Structures are given as C-alpha cells and as structure tokens.
mmCIF file of C-alpha atoms and ligand atoms in Angstrom:
data_model
loop_
_atom_site.group_PDB
_atom_site.id
_atom_site.type_symbol
_atom_site.label_atom_id
_atom_site.label_comp_id
_atom_site.label_asym_id
_atom_site.label_seq_id
_atom_site.Cartn_x
_atom_site.Cartn_y
_atom_site.Cartn_z
ATOM 1 C CA MET Z 76 114.241 99.247 103.629
ATOM 2 C CA VAL Z 77 113.257 95.987 105.157
ATOM 3 C CA SER Z 78 111.954 96.524 108.642
ATOM 4 C CA THR Z 79 113.752 95.037 111.649
ATOM 5 C CA ASP Z 80 112.831 95.517 115.251
ATOM 6 C CA GLN Z 81 111.797 99.154 115.039
ATOM 7 C CA ALA Z 82 108.337 100.137 115.920
ATOM 8 C CA VAL Z 83 105.841 99.545 113.077
ATOM 9 C CA LEU Z 84 102.267 100.099 112.992
ATOM 10 C CA ARG Z 85 101.397 96.616 112.246
ATOM 11 C CA PRO Z 86 104.227 93.909 112.991
ATOM 12 C CA ALA Z 87 104.118 90.639 111.362
ATOM 13 C CA PRO Z 88 102.696 87.792 113.522
ATOM 14 C CA GLU Z 89 106.141 86.002 113.381
ATOM 15 C CA SER Z 90 107.821 89.176 115.177
ATOM 16 C CA GLN Z 91 104.779 90.094 117.260
ATOM 17 C CA HIS Z 92 104.672 86.450 118.708
ATOM 18 C CA LYS Z 93 108.479 85.904 118.393
ATOM 19 C CA VAL Z 94 108.790 84.809 122.053
ATOM 20 C CA GLU Z 95 105.705 82.487 121.936
ATOM 21 C CA LEU Z 96 107.061 80.864 118.792
ATOM 22 C CA ALA Z 97 110.335 80.238 120.320
ATOM 23 C CA LYS Z 98 108.940 78.699 123.307
ATOM 24 C CA LEU Z 99 106.918 76.394 121.144
ATOM 25 C CA LEU Z 100 109.870 75.416 119.152
ATOM 26 C CA ALA Z 101 111.937 74.781 122.125
ATOM 27 C CA ALA Z 102 109.302 72.431 123.851
ATOM 28 C CA ASP Z 103 108.200 70.841 120.590
ATOM 29 C CA THR Z 104 108.324 66.995 120.785
ATOM 30 C CA GLY Z 105 105.374 66.404 118.400
ATOM 31 C CA LEU Z 106 105.613 64.874 114.941
ATOM 32 C CA LYS Z 107 106.471 67.589 112.296
ATOM 33 C CA PRO Z 108 105.171 67.148 108.840
ATOM 34 C CA PRO Z 109 107.837 67.291 106.114
ATOM 35 C CA GLY Z 110 109.001 70.988 105.748
ATOM 36 C CA TRP Z 111 107.176 72.269 108.717
ATOM 37 C CA ARG Z 112 109.031 74.302 111.599
ATOM 38 C CA LEU Z 113 106.678 73.143 114.166
ATOM 39 C CA SER Z 114 104.617 69.880 114.922
ATOM 40 C CA ALA Z 115 100.882 70.253 114.044
ATOM 41 C CA ARG Z 116 100.212 70.130 117.890
ATOM 42 C CA SER Z 117 102.239 73.198 118.282
ATOM 43 C CA VAL Z 118 100.714 74.946 115.292
ATOM 44 C CA ARG Z 119 97.319 74.353 117.079
ATOM 45 C CA ALA Z 120 98.572 75.622 120.380
ATOM 46 C CA PHE Z 121 99.912 78.810 118.875
ATOM 47 C CA ILE Z 122 96.591 79.496 117.458
ATOM 48 C CA LEU Z 123 94.358 78.365 120.044
ATOM 49 C CA GLY Z 124 96.476 78.925 123.047
ATOM 50 C CA ASP Z 125 98.161 76.789 125.626
ATOM 51 C CA VAL Z 126 97.913 77.746 129.185
ATOM 52 C CA SER Z 127 100.812 75.532 130.415
ATOM 53 C CA LEU Z 128 103.260 76.934 128.063
ATOM 54 C CA GLY Z 129 101.831 80.481 128.477
ATOM 55 C CA ILE Z 130 100.583 80.742 124.849
ATOM 56 C CA THR Z 131 97.815 83.203 124.208
ATOM 57 C CA ARG Z 132 94.677 82.299 122.159
ATOM 58 C CA LYS Z 133 94.575 84.171 119.022
ATOM 59 C CA PHE Z 134 91.624 82.876 117.092
ATOM 60 C CA TYR Z 135 88.182 82.635 118.823
ATOM 61 C CA GLY Z 136 85.163 80.613 117.886
ATOM 62 C CA ASP Z 137 85.696 77.465 116.044
ATOM 63 C CA ASP Z 138 88.664 75.216 117.285
ATOM 64 C CA ALA Z 139 87.519 72.368 114.884
ATOM 65 C CA LEU Z 140 87.897 74.596 111.982
ATOM 66 C CA VAL Z 141 91.488 75.316 112.990
ATOM 67 C CA GLU Z 142 92.323 71.656 113.329
ATOM 68 C CA ARG Z 143 90.812 70.979 109.895
ATOM 69 C CA ALA Z 144 92.803 73.920 108.531
ATOM 70 C CA ILE Z 145 95.934 72.421 109.927
ATOM 71 C CA VAL Z 146 95.196 68.995 108.484
ATOM 72 C CA SER Z 147 94.405 70.383 105.112
ATOM 73 C CA LEU Z 148 97.792 72.096 104.882
ATOM 74 C CA MET Z 149 99.507 68.807 105.340
ATOM 75 C CA GLY Z 150 97.584 67.362 102.427
ATOM 76 C CA GLU Z 151 97.704 67.681 98.703
ATOM 77 C CA GLN Z 152 95.119 70.352 98.364
ATOM 78 C CA GLY Z 153 95.271 74.062 99.135
ATOM 79 C CA LEU Z 154 93.263 75.613 101.945
ATOM 80 C CA MET Z 155 90.685 78.264 100.964
ATOM 81 C CA LEU Z 156 89.326 80.350 103.880
ATOM 82 C CA VAL Z 157 85.849 81.911 102.884
ATOM 83 C CA GLY Z 158 83.442 84.024 104.810
ATOM 84 C CA GLU Z 159 81.993 87.364 105.532
ATOM 85 C CA PRO Z 160 84.289 90.337 105.778
ATOM 86 C CA GLY Z 161 86.098 90.780 109.110
ATOM 87 C CA THR Z 162 85.854 87.220 110.402
ATOM 88 C CA ALA Z 163 89.687 86.918 110.638
ATOM 89 C CA LYS Z 164 90.270 84.815 107.437
ATOM 90 C CA SER Z 165 93.470 86.826 106.652
ATOM 91 C CA MET Z 166 94.438 86.810 110.318
ATOM 92 C CA LEU Z 167 94.057 82.884 110.377
ATOM 93 C CA GLY Z 168 96.053 82.512 107.267
ATOM 94 C CA GLU Z 169 98.765 84.621 108.611
ATOM 95 C CA LEU Z 170 98.886 82.801 111.883
ATOM 96 C CA LEU Z 171 99.151 79.330 110.103
ATOM 97 C CA SER Z 172 101.909 80.568 107.855
ATOM 98 C CA ALA Z 173 103.717 82.131 110.787
ATOM 99 C CA ALA Z 174 103.531 78.887 112.705
ATOM 100 C CA VAL Z 175 104.155 76.351 109.947
ATOM 101 C CA THR Z 176 106.730 78.129 108.031
ATOM 102 C CA GLY Z 177 107.817 80.866 110.427
ATOM 103 C CA SER Z 178 107.246 83.658 107.961
ATOM 104 C CA THR Z 179 104.174 85.549 106.422
ATOM 105 C CA ARG Z 180 106.279 87.267 103.921
ATOM 106 C CA LEU Z 181 104.967 85.525 100.728
ATOM 107 C CA VAL Z 182 101.657 86.699 99.909
ATOM 108 C CA VAL Z 183 99.870 87.761 96.599
ATOM 109 C CA GLN Z 184 97.016 90.404 96.953
ATOM 110 C CA GLY Z 185 94.342 89.378 94.522
ATOM 111 C CA SER Z 186 92.976 91.979 92.446
ATOM 112 C CA ALA Z 187 91.498 92.729 88.879
ATOM 113 C CA GLY Z 188 95.128 93.731 88.134
ATOM 114 C CA THR Z 189 96.629 90.498 89.176
ATOM 115 C CA THR Z 190 98.600 88.905 86.248
ATOM 116 C CA GLU Z 191 100.486 85.586 85.595
ATOM 117 C CA GLU Z 192 103.704 87.222 86.719
ATOM 118 C CA HIS Z 193 102.155 87.520 90.365
ATOM 119 C CA LEU Z 194 101.538 83.846 90.303
ATOM 120 C CA ARG Z 195 104.587 82.470 88.165
ATOM 121 C CA TYR Z 196 107.388 84.582 87.366
ATOM 122 C CA GLY Z 197 108.308 87.788 85.414
ATOM 123 C CA TRP Z 198 111.582 89.254 84.170
ATOM 124 C CA ASN Z 199 113.938 92.053 84.992
ATOM 125 C CA TYR Z 200 113.551 93.462 81.546
ATOM 126 C CA ALA Z 201 116.892 95.520 81.614
ATOM 127 C CA LEU Z 202 118.832 92.343 82.326
ATOM 128 C CA LEU Z 203 116.765 90.332 79.984
ATOM 129 C CA ILE Z 204 117.400 92.587 77.146
ATOM 130 C CA ALA Z 205 121.115 92.938 78.044
ATOM 131 C CA GLU Z 206 121.978 89.304 78.747
ATOM 132 C CA GLY Z 207 119.130 87.188 77.572
ATOM 133 C CA PRO Z 208 116.939 84.891 79.850
ATOM 134 C CA SER Z 209 119.013 83.941 82.824
ATOM 135 C CA GLU Z 210 118.202 82.838 86.412
ATOM 136 C CA LYS Z 211 119.506 86.221 87.374
ATOM 137 C CA ALA Z 212 116.826 87.999 85.213
ATOM 138 C CA LEU Z 213 114.153 85.911 86.532
ATOM 139 C CA VAL Z 214 111.744 87.666 88.987
ATOM 140 C CA PRO Z 215 110.053 84.725 90.815
ATOM 141 C CA SER Z 216 106.625 85.249 92.020
ATOM 142 C CA PRO Z 217 105.690 84.677 95.843
ATOM 143 C CA VAL Z 218 104.309 81.390 94.617
ATOM 144 C CA LEU Z 219 107.535 80.254 92.978
ATOM 145 C CA GLN Z 220 109.583 81.335 95.948
ATOM 146 C CA ALA Z 221 107.385 79.304 98.161
ATOM 147 C CA MET Z 222 107.661 76.216 95.998
ATOM 148 C CA ARG Z 223 111.481 76.507 96.065
ATOM 149 C CA ALA Z 224 111.530 76.971 99.873
ATOM 150 C CA GLY Z 225 108.986 74.531 100.725
ATOM 151 C CA VAL Z 226 106.644 77.058 102.571
ATOM 152 C CA ILE Z 227 103.291 78.436 102.577
ATOM 153 C CA VAL Z 228 102.364 81.251 100.198
ATOM 154 C CA ARG Z 229 98.915 83.215 100.867
ATOM 155 C CA ILE Z 230 96.786 84.576 98.188
ATOM 156 C CA GLU Z 231 94.552 87.073 99.610
ATOM 157 C CA GLU Z 232 91.015 87.891 97.890
ATOM 158 C CA LEU Z 233 91.688 85.084 95.304
ATOM 159 C CA THR Z 234 88.169 85.660 93.706
ATOM 160 C CA ARG Z 235 89.020 89.122 92.822
ATOM 161 C CA CYS Z 236 91.786 87.974 90.444
ATOM 162 C CA PRO Z 237 90.455 87.411 86.736
ATOM 163 C CA PRO Z 238 89.222 83.992 86.191
ATOM 164 C CA GLU Z 239 91.972 83.017 83.776
ATOM 165 C CA ILE Z 240 94.614 83.982 86.340
ATOM 166 C CA GLN Z 241 92.825 82.041 88.982
ATOM 167 C CA ASP Z 242 92.698 78.943 86.778
ATOM 168 C CA GLY Z 243 96.670 79.325 86.532
ATOM 169 C CA LEU Z 244 96.716 77.781 89.948
ATOM 170 C CA ILE Z 245 95.026 74.499 88.845
ATOM 171 C CA SER Z 246 98.365 73.246 87.333
ATOM 172 C CA ILE Z 247 100.429 74.735 90.265
ATOM 173 C CA LEU Z 248 98.220 72.868 92.730
ATOM 174 C CA SER Z 249 97.910 69.613 90.821
ATOM 175 C CA GLU Z 250 101.345 69.108 89.351
ATOM 176 C CA LYS Z 251 103.226 71.078 92.245
ATOM 177 C CA MET Z 252 105.766 72.436 89.781
ATOM 178 C CA ILE Z 253 106.176 75.568 87.463
ATOM 179 C CA ALA Z 254 108.043 75.226 84.027
ATOM 180 C CA ILE Z 255 110.175 77.997 82.901
ATOM 181 C CA PRO Z 256 110.589 77.130 79.227
ATOM 182 C CA GLU Z 257 112.681 80.485 78.481
ATOM 183 C CA LEU Z 258 115.475 78.923 80.644
ATOM 184 C CA GLY Z 259 115.523 75.520 78.809
ATOM 185 C CA GLU Z 260 113.300 72.626 78.576
ATOM 186 C CA ASN Z 261 114.510 71.137 81.796
ATOM 187 C CA ALA Z 262 114.083 74.358 83.702
ATOM 188 C CA ILE Z 263 111.283 73.201 85.985
ATOM 189 C CA VAL Z 264 110.789 74.105 89.652
ATOM 190 C CA ARG Z 265 109.230 71.338 91.672
ATOM 191 C CA ALA Z 266 107.855 72.253 95.018
ATOM 192 C CA ALA Z 267 109.733 71.282 98.129
ATOM 193 C CA PRO Z 268 108.038 69.617 100.900
ATOM 194 C CA GLY Z 269 106.019 72.009 103.142
ATOM 195 C CA PHE Z 270 104.788 74.042 100.057
ATOM 196 C CA ASN Z 271 101.034 75.023 100.142
ATOM 197 C CA ILE Z 272 98.714 77.537 99.317
ATOM 198 C CA ILE Z 273 96.178 79.349 101.615
ATOM 199 C CA GLY Z 274 93.644 81.620 99.813
ATOM 200 C CA THR Z 275 91.082 83.683 101.189
ATOM 201 C CA ALA Z 276 87.738 84.913 99.727
ATOM 202 C CA ASN Z 277 85.200 87.325 100.878
ATOM 203 C CA LEU Z 278 81.618 86.149 100.510
ATOM 204 C CA ARG Z 279 80.307 89.609 99.972
ATOM 205 C CA ASP Z 280 82.556 90.410 97.003
ATOM 206 C CA ARG Z 281 82.805 88.864 93.700
ATOM 207 C CA GLY Z 282 81.392 85.443 94.160
ATOM 208 C CA VAL Z 283 83.192 82.113 95.095
ATOM 209 C CA SER Z 284 80.401 80.735 92.867
ATOM 210 C CA GLU Z 285 82.447 82.207 89.870
ATOM 211 C CA MET Z 286 85.571 80.215 90.667
ATOM 212 C CA SER Z 287 85.959 77.260 88.223
ATOM 213 C CA SER Z 288 84.865 73.978 89.492
ATOM 214 C CA ALA Z 289 88.471 72.525 88.505
ATOM 215 C CA LEU Z 290 90.117 75.116 90.832
ATOM 216 C CA LYS Z 291 87.548 74.611 93.620
ATOM 217 C CA ARG Z 292 88.339 70.823 93.657
ATOM 218 C CA ARG Z 293 91.962 71.619 94.422
ATOM 219 C CA PHE Z 294 91.152 73.525 97.596
ATOM 220 C CA ASN Z 295 89.688 72.372 100.828
ATOM 221 C CA PHE Z 296 86.959 75.031 101.562
ATOM 222 C CA GLU Z 297 86.692 76.297 105.072
ATOM 223 C CA THR Z 298 83.896 78.779 106.031
ATOM 224 C CA VAL Z 299 84.862 81.129 108.793
ATOM 225 C CA HIS Z 300 81.730 82.427 110.781
ATOM 226 C CA PRO Z 301 81.517 85.610 112.952
ATOM 227 C CA VAL Z 302 81.937 84.950 116.597
ATOM 228 C CA THR Z 303 78.515 84.078 118.193
ATOM 229 C CA ASP Z 304 79.442 83.515 121.764
ATOM 230 C CA PRO Z 305 79.347 86.835 123.660
ATOM 231 C CA ALA Z 306 81.945 85.810 126.239
ATOM 232 C CA PHE Z 307 84.439 84.908 123.464
ATOM 233 C CA GLU Z 308 83.735 88.287 121.538
ATOM 234 C CA ARG Z 309 84.354 90.151 124.768
ATOM 235 C CA GLU Z 310 87.631 88.405 125.516
ATOM 236 C CA LEU Z 311 88.712 88.881 121.869
ATOM 237 C CA ILE Z 312 87.943 92.625 122.062
ATOM 238 C CA GLN Z 313 89.572 93.227 125.314
ATOM 239 C CA ARG Z 314 92.783 91.427 124.000
ATOM 240 C CA ARG Z 315 92.950 93.104 120.538
ATOM 241 C CA LEU Z 316 92.325 96.494 122.404
ATOM 242 C CA ALA Z 317 95.329 95.937 124.634
ATOM 243 C CA ASP Z 318 97.276 94.974 121.578
ATOM 244 C CA ARG Z 319 96.352 98.088 119.752
ATOM 245 C CA LEU Z 320 96.875 100.516 122.748
ATOM 246 C CA THR Z 321 100.064 99.187 124.317
ATOM 247 C CA PRO Z 322 102.329 100.729 121.496
ATOM 248 C CA SER Z 323 100.849 104.094 122.152
ATOM 249 C CA GLY Z 324 101.580 103.764 125.899
ATOM 250 C CA ILE Z 325 97.739 103.924 126.740
ATOM 251 C CA THR Z 326 96.318 101.610 129.166
ATOM 252 C CA PRO Z 327 92.819 100.534 128.009
ATOM 253 C CA ASN Z 328 90.210 101.588 130.565
ATOM 254 C CA MET Z 329 87.041 99.890 128.996
ATOM 255 C CA PRO Z 330 84.740 99.136 132.001
ATOM 256 C CA GLY Z 331 82.847 95.707 132.012
ATOM 257 C CA ALA Z 332 79.588 97.482 131.531
ATOM 258 C CA ALA Z 333 80.895 99.330 128.422
ATOM 259 C CA LEU Z 334 82.406 96.181 126.950
ATOM 260 C CA ASP Z 335 78.768 94.402 127.625
ATOM 261 C CA ILE Z 336 77.096 97.215 125.652
ATOM 262 C CA LEU Z 337 79.620 97.051 122.691
ATOM 263 C CA VAL Z 338 79.176 93.131 122.378
ATOM 264 C CA ALA Z 339 75.358 93.143 123.044
ATOM 265 C CA CYS Z 340 74.955 95.762 120.146
ATOM 266 C CA PHE Z 341 76.947 93.830 117.799
ATOM 267 C CA GLN Z 342 75.370 90.567 118.599
ATOM 268 C CA ASP Z 343 71.938 91.991 118.355
ATOM 269 C CA LEU Z 344 72.394 94.004 115.045
ATOM 270 C CA ARG Z 345 74.376 90.899 113.349
ATOM 271 C CA ALA Z 346 71.724 88.371 114.286
ATOM 272 C CA GLY Z 347 68.701 90.735 113.770
ATOM 273 C CA ARG Z 348 67.587 89.515 117.288
ATOM 274 C CA THR Z 349 68.214 90.553 120.724
ATOM 275 C CA ALA Z 350 69.281 88.166 123.678
ATOM 276 C CA GLU Z 351 65.755 88.571 125.015
ATOM 277 C CA GLY Z 352 64.301 87.185 121.729
ATOM 278 C CA ILE Z 353 63.097 90.492 120.178
ATOM 279 C CA THR Z 354 63.599 90.434 116.346
ATOM 280 C CA LEU Z 355 64.807 93.660 114.792
ATOM 281 C CA GLN Z 356 65.713 94.878 111.383
ATOM 282 C CA LYS Z 357 68.989 93.918 110.424
ATOM 283 C CA PRO Z 358 71.317 96.510 108.899
ATOM 284 C CA THR Z 359 73.047 95.497 105.638
ATOM 285 C CA ALA Z 360 76.275 96.890 106.951
ATOM 286 C CA VAL Z 361 79.015 94.454 108.113
ATOM 287 C CA MET Z 362 78.770 94.091 111.932
ATOM 288 C CA SER Z 363 81.787 91.923 112.007
ATOM 289 C CA THR Z 364 84.013 91.300 115.131
ATOM 290 C CA ALA Z 365 86.644 93.279 113.348
ATOM 291 C CA GLU Z 366 84.483 96.301 113.259
ATOM 292 C CA ALA Z 367 83.732 95.770 116.919
ATOM 293 C CA VAL Z 368 87.527 95.854 117.713
ATOM 294 C CA ASN Z 369 87.761 99.083 115.622
ATOM 295 C CA VAL Z 370 84.734 100.708 117.655
ATOM 296 C CA ALA Z 371 86.572 99.686 120.917
ATOM 297 C CA HIS Z 372 89.764 101.071 119.709
ATOM 298 C CA ALA Z 373 88.328 104.420 118.439
ATOM 299 C CA ALA Z 374 86.243 104.845 121.582
ATOM 300 C CA ALA Z 375 89.221 104.243 123.651
ATOM 301 C CA LEU Z 376 91.193 106.725 121.755
ATOM 302 C CA GLU Z 377 88.536 109.367 122.170
ATOM 303 C CA ALA Z 378 88.314 108.669 125.931
ATOM 304 C CA ALA Z 379 92.021 108.784 126.278
ATOM 305 C CA TYR Z 380 92.862 111.876 124.287
ATOM 306 C CA LEU Z 381 89.526 113.898 124.540
ATOM 307 C CA GLY Z 382 88.080 112.503 127.706
ATOM 308 C CA ASP Z 383 89.099 111.403 131.141
ATOM 309 C CA GLY Z 384 90.205 108.059 129.858
ATOM 310 C CA THR Z 385 87.232 105.851 130.701
ATOM 311 C CA VAL Z 386 85.299 104.856 127.847
ATOM 312 C CA THR Z 387 81.478 105.255 128.235
ATOM 313 C CA GLY Z 388 78.405 104.208 126.299
ATOM 314 C CA ALA Z 389 78.413 107.647 124.674
ATOM 315 C CA HIS Z 390 81.613 106.965 123.138
ATOM 316 C CA LEU Z 391 80.669 103.632 121.801
ATOM 317 C CA ALA Z 392 77.285 104.965 120.574
ATOM 318 C CA ARG Z 393 79.006 107.598 118.233
ATOM 319 C CA GLN Z 394 81.490 105.020 116.873
ATOM 320 C CA ILE Z 395 78.901 102.393 116.310
ATOM 321 C CA GLY Z 396 76.780 104.764 114.558
ATOM 322 C CA GLY Z 397 79.675 105.448 112.056
ATOM 323 C CA VAL Z 398 79.882 101.546 111.407
ATOM 324 C CA VAL Z 399 76.172 101.379 110.666
ATOM 325 C CA LEU Z 400 76.056 104.431 108.424
ATOM 326 C CA LYS Z 401 78.718 103.169 106.164
ATOM 327 C CA ASP Z 402 76.765 101.158 103.381
ATOM 328 C CA ASP Z 403 73.072 102.008 102.984
ATOM 329 C CA PRO Z 404 71.153 105.003 104.075
ATOM 330 C CA GLU Z 405 68.278 102.538 104.893
ATOM 331 C CA ASP Z 406 70.658 101.257 107.788
ATOM 332 C CA GLY Z 407 70.381 104.497 109.677
ATOM 333 C CA ARG Z 408 66.587 104.145 109.846
ATOM 334 C CA LYS Z 409 67.059 100.599 111.222
ATOM 335 C CA PHE Z 410 69.608 101.751 113.712
ATOM 336 C CA LYS Z 411 67.261 104.524 114.776
ATOM 337 C CA SER Z 412 64.481 102.153 115.328
ATOM 338 C CA TYR Z 413 66.738 99.887 117.301
ATOM 339 C CA VAL Z 414 67.750 102.773 119.627
ATOM 340 C CA ASP Z 415 64.272 103.985 119.765
ATOM 341 C CA HIS Z 416 62.944 100.696 120.987
ATOM 342 C CA ILE Z 417 65.638 98.313 122.315
ATOM 343 C CA ILE Z 418 68.204 100.808 123.703
ATOM 344 C CA LYS Z 419 65.475 102.985 125.279
ATOM 345 C CA ASP Z 420 64.161 100.156 127.210
ATOM 346 C CA ARG Z 421 67.637 99.352 128.432
ATOM 347 C CA ALA Z 422 68.269 102.908 129.096
ATOM 348 C CA ARG Z 423 65.622 102.831 131.866
ATOM 349 C CA SER Z 424 67.947 100.734 134.064
ATOM 350 C CA GLY Z 425 70.338 103.836 133.969
ATOM 351 C CA GLY Z 426 74.165 103.583 133.967
ATOM 352 C CA ASP Z 427 76.032 103.186 130.736
ATOM 353 C CA TRP Z 428 73.031 102.249 128.603
ATOM 354 C CA ARG Z 429 71.500 105.738 129.455
ATOM 355 C CA SER Z 430 74.563 107.479 128.120
ATOM 356 C CA PHE Z 431 74.585 105.240 125.134
ATOM 357 C CA TYR Z 432 71.063 106.147 124.430
ATOM 358 C CA ASP Z 433 71.433 109.899 124.905
ATOM 359 C CA ALA Z 434 74.434 109.910 122.613
ATOM 360 C CA ALA Z 435 72.802 107.654 120.046
ATOM 361 C CA ARG Z 436 69.665 109.939 119.947
ATOM 362 C CA GLY Z 437 71.980 112.939 119.068
ATOM 363 C CA LEU Z 438 73.402 111.221 116.026
ATOM 364 C CA ARG Z 439 71.988 112.197 112.550
ATOM 365 C CA LEU Z 440 70.668 108.748 111.388
ATOM 366 C CA ASP Z 441 68.736 109.601 108.333
HETATM 367 N N1 ATP M 27 87.173 84.860 115.441
HETATM 368 C C1 ATP M 27 88.188 85.682 115.569
HETATM 369 N N2 ATP M 27 89.318 85.596 116.416
HETATM 370 C C2 ATP M 27 90.108 86.345 116.580
HETATM 371 N N3 ATP M 27 90.023 87.673 116.070
HETATM 372 C C3 ATP M 27 88.968 87.978 115.229
HETATM 373 C C4 ATP M 27 87.981 87.023 114.847
HETATM 374 N N4 ATP M 27 87.095 87.620 114.154
HETATM 375 C C5 ATP M 27 87.323 88.808 113.842
HETATM 376 N N5 ATP M 27 88.748 88.898 114.692
HETATM 377 C C6 ATP M 27 89.377 90.443 114.432
HETATM 378 O O1 ATP M 27 89.093 90.834 113.297
HETATM 379 C C7 ATP M 27 90.284 91.331 112.677
HETATM 380 C C8 ATP M 27 90.211 91.468 111.251
HETATM 381 O O2 ATP M 27 90.321 90.217 110.559
HETATM 382 P P1 ATP M 27 90.694 89.845 109.043
HETATM 383 O O3 ATP M 27 91.157 91.056 108.413
HETATM 384 O O4 ATP M 27 91.744 88.777 109.166
HETATM 385 O O5 ATP M 27 89.322 89.677 108.593
HETATM 386 P P2 ATP M 27 89.063 89.025 107.226
HETATM 387 O O6 ATP M 27 88.072 87.971 107.301
HETATM 388 O O7 ATP M 27 90.307 88.723 106.418
HETATM 389 O O8 ATP M 27 88.240 90.235 106.435
HETATM 390 P P3 ATP M 27 88.108 90.737 105.002
HETATM 391 O O9 ATP M 27 87.274 89.780 104.390
HETATM 392 O O10 ATP M 27 87.585 92.138 105.000
HETATM 393 O O11 ATP M 27 89.449 90.732 104.387
HETATM 394 C C9 ATP M 27 91.568 90.566 113.277
HETATM 395 O O12 ATP M 27 92.532 91.062 113.307
HETATM 396 C C10 ATP M 27 90.907 90.295 114.674
HETATM 397 O O13 ATP M 27 91.183 91.338 115.453
HETATM 398 MG MG1 MG M 28 91.145 89.500 104.561
#
C-alpha cells in the first residue's frame, strides 16, 4: 500500500514540509531552471530557511556548499555528496530532490547486490515470456523513470555498488539517454530537462578512491563536514528533537544546561580537543551530529517514560557511553580517561556536569 497522510515513522520531506513547499511555490518569482518546480532561490530558502516566509532552516553549517550543490544540479554533471557518516548527506540529497522535483521517491540504494537492472531497466519475466519484449513488460529503474520525467534520482552509497555497475552511470551521465535495444533500434529514452543524479558516498566505507576516474569526472564532488559551530549544533539538536518527539505527544524538556553538556561532549570527542584547548584521545567511533540527535532523543525518551520528564546529565552520560562503545573496545578506555580528567574537573562546578560524571563513572567502559 502506498502511504498517504496517515502517521508514518519517517515521513518523506515533501509531505513533512508540504506547507513550506506550497508557500515557496506561491511566492516564487525567481528564475526556474528548465524542469524545476521551484526557482533556485526558493530551493535555497527551503534548505537554509527564510524568516520572512516562515521557512525553517533544515541544513546547518555550510551555506556555500548548499548553493554550490544547487548550481551543480542545474549543470551537466551529477552531484556527489561525500563525507563522514551522519553528516546529513542523505538528508541534503532528499531536501534538494523534494524542492527541485517535489518528490524524493526515486532512489537506488547502492550495495554489493546492485545490478544493471537497478540503474537501467529490467523485465517482468512472466509478461516477457508470454508476449515478448514490450513497453508493458519493461520494468524501468528509478534512473530511467527520472530521465523520462525530467526529475532528480538519488543513488545512495554509490561506492558500495560493484565498480562495473558504477561505470554504467558514465554513459547515462554523459549521453543522458538509455537505449533499450530489445524494443527496437529506435527505442531510446532521452532525459527530459530537469533530470540529474545525486549520489552519496560515505568516506568510512569502501573508498571513493576506488571510483573510476571517468565516473568521478561526471560528478561535482562536495564534501559535507560535521557541524563545528556549537551554537548551530545546539539549535539543530533542539529542532530535530522536537521533530522526533512531537508525533509521540511528548514535549521535549531538555534544559539548556543539559544541551550544553551534550554539544560540548560531542565537540570535544570529535575534535580530540576541548574548548579550553586540552587535547584528548579521540575515539574511533563516529561522533556525528546524527549520533548527537539520537542521544538527545533516547535521553528524552528515558526521561519522559522512566523519569520525571526532565533530561539530566545522567541520562546523557548513559546514552553517550553507548555511542562511544560501538566500534572499538579501546574507545571505552579513551572515554574513561575523558571522564576521569576533563569531566571530573567540570563536575566540581556541580549541577548537571556532576550528574553526568556520576553516571559516567558507573558505566562499564572496559
Ligand atoms: N549539518 C546538518 N544539518 C542538519 N542536520 C544534520 C546535520 N548533520 C547531521 N544532521 C542530522 O543527522 C541526521 C542523519 O543524517 P543522514 O542520514 O542524512 O547522514 P548521512 O551523511 O547520509 O550518513 P551516512 O553516511 O551514515 O548515510 C539528519 O537527519 C539530521 O538530523
Ligand atoms: Mg546516508
């Protein structure tokens, strides 16, 4: 069943932000690139926010990157968003597709099992055998559908696809067409204006370096970095937390002091250096903003369902412990040393740092 407006765990951005998209469309007087639903200015406003129109900011950190990404989608080349896990590459790709084409429906999830059929076309074999090759028996890939409709298709984790499958994109991106010889020599689908590809690739997985240089040349690469500004990260976490809790009817109660602790810990452990300039051993675990949002969410759920509703340092310590201990046992030792030195010092001032320290000391970190 196709979902409509009923409650879903993770609505598509075009339905989640339906009202904002409608407002932007109604107020749009800017120049629209061929095939785009919105002007480039409105696409930017959708992603970076526009106070005068009541549009919220959705992507934090690097406004220039968003502008370059928009420009890149107007051009001949695809857009490739690369970066550490949890830096909002997928989210940015989705927001761009939602704004430019009004839908995020067309997507290919790259994996070792991705085949040509996922990028070009396959067949409904029952029909193929019964009637021979026909338009009806053709199963178009999301890429082929995007070409026909003149919209954006996303390819998630492109570097996880086998190299020969990745290379199938070279001709798609340079010739902007897919031939279907089984339907006759003139059966060629040419991309309508507005067609483009947004790829994402995770720098911790199978390398972008293994991507063929011919394919690399057909993409504009943009590296998405973790949010470095604590004030931005703070705002982002608050907003995402509200987004996540609202459907369950919980009003987030995360006092400023608790939020400061969460952001400070993530920034310290991510950078391997505290704001006061003390260096520490950086865990290999990914301390991404996405993980910070998960920690805030889990801590708020624990506070709401098992506590008195208010998130404390202790809730955060238990959740951050879980993030740090995901990958490498060595990370537990590093986190313990951070707690024993840096947090201990901060705990002297009392308050939430104290409850963070006490709870962190109670964790099994080795
Ligand atoms: N700069 C940012 N602006 C807004 N939200 C962010 C930012 N960085 C991280 N987030 C949060 O992180 C979440 C996860 O991001 P997303 O899944 O898009 O990351 P990703 O880079 O695709 O990760 P992966 O490499 O693991 O696929 C977002 O939904 C958002 O809540
Ligand atoms: Mg992703």
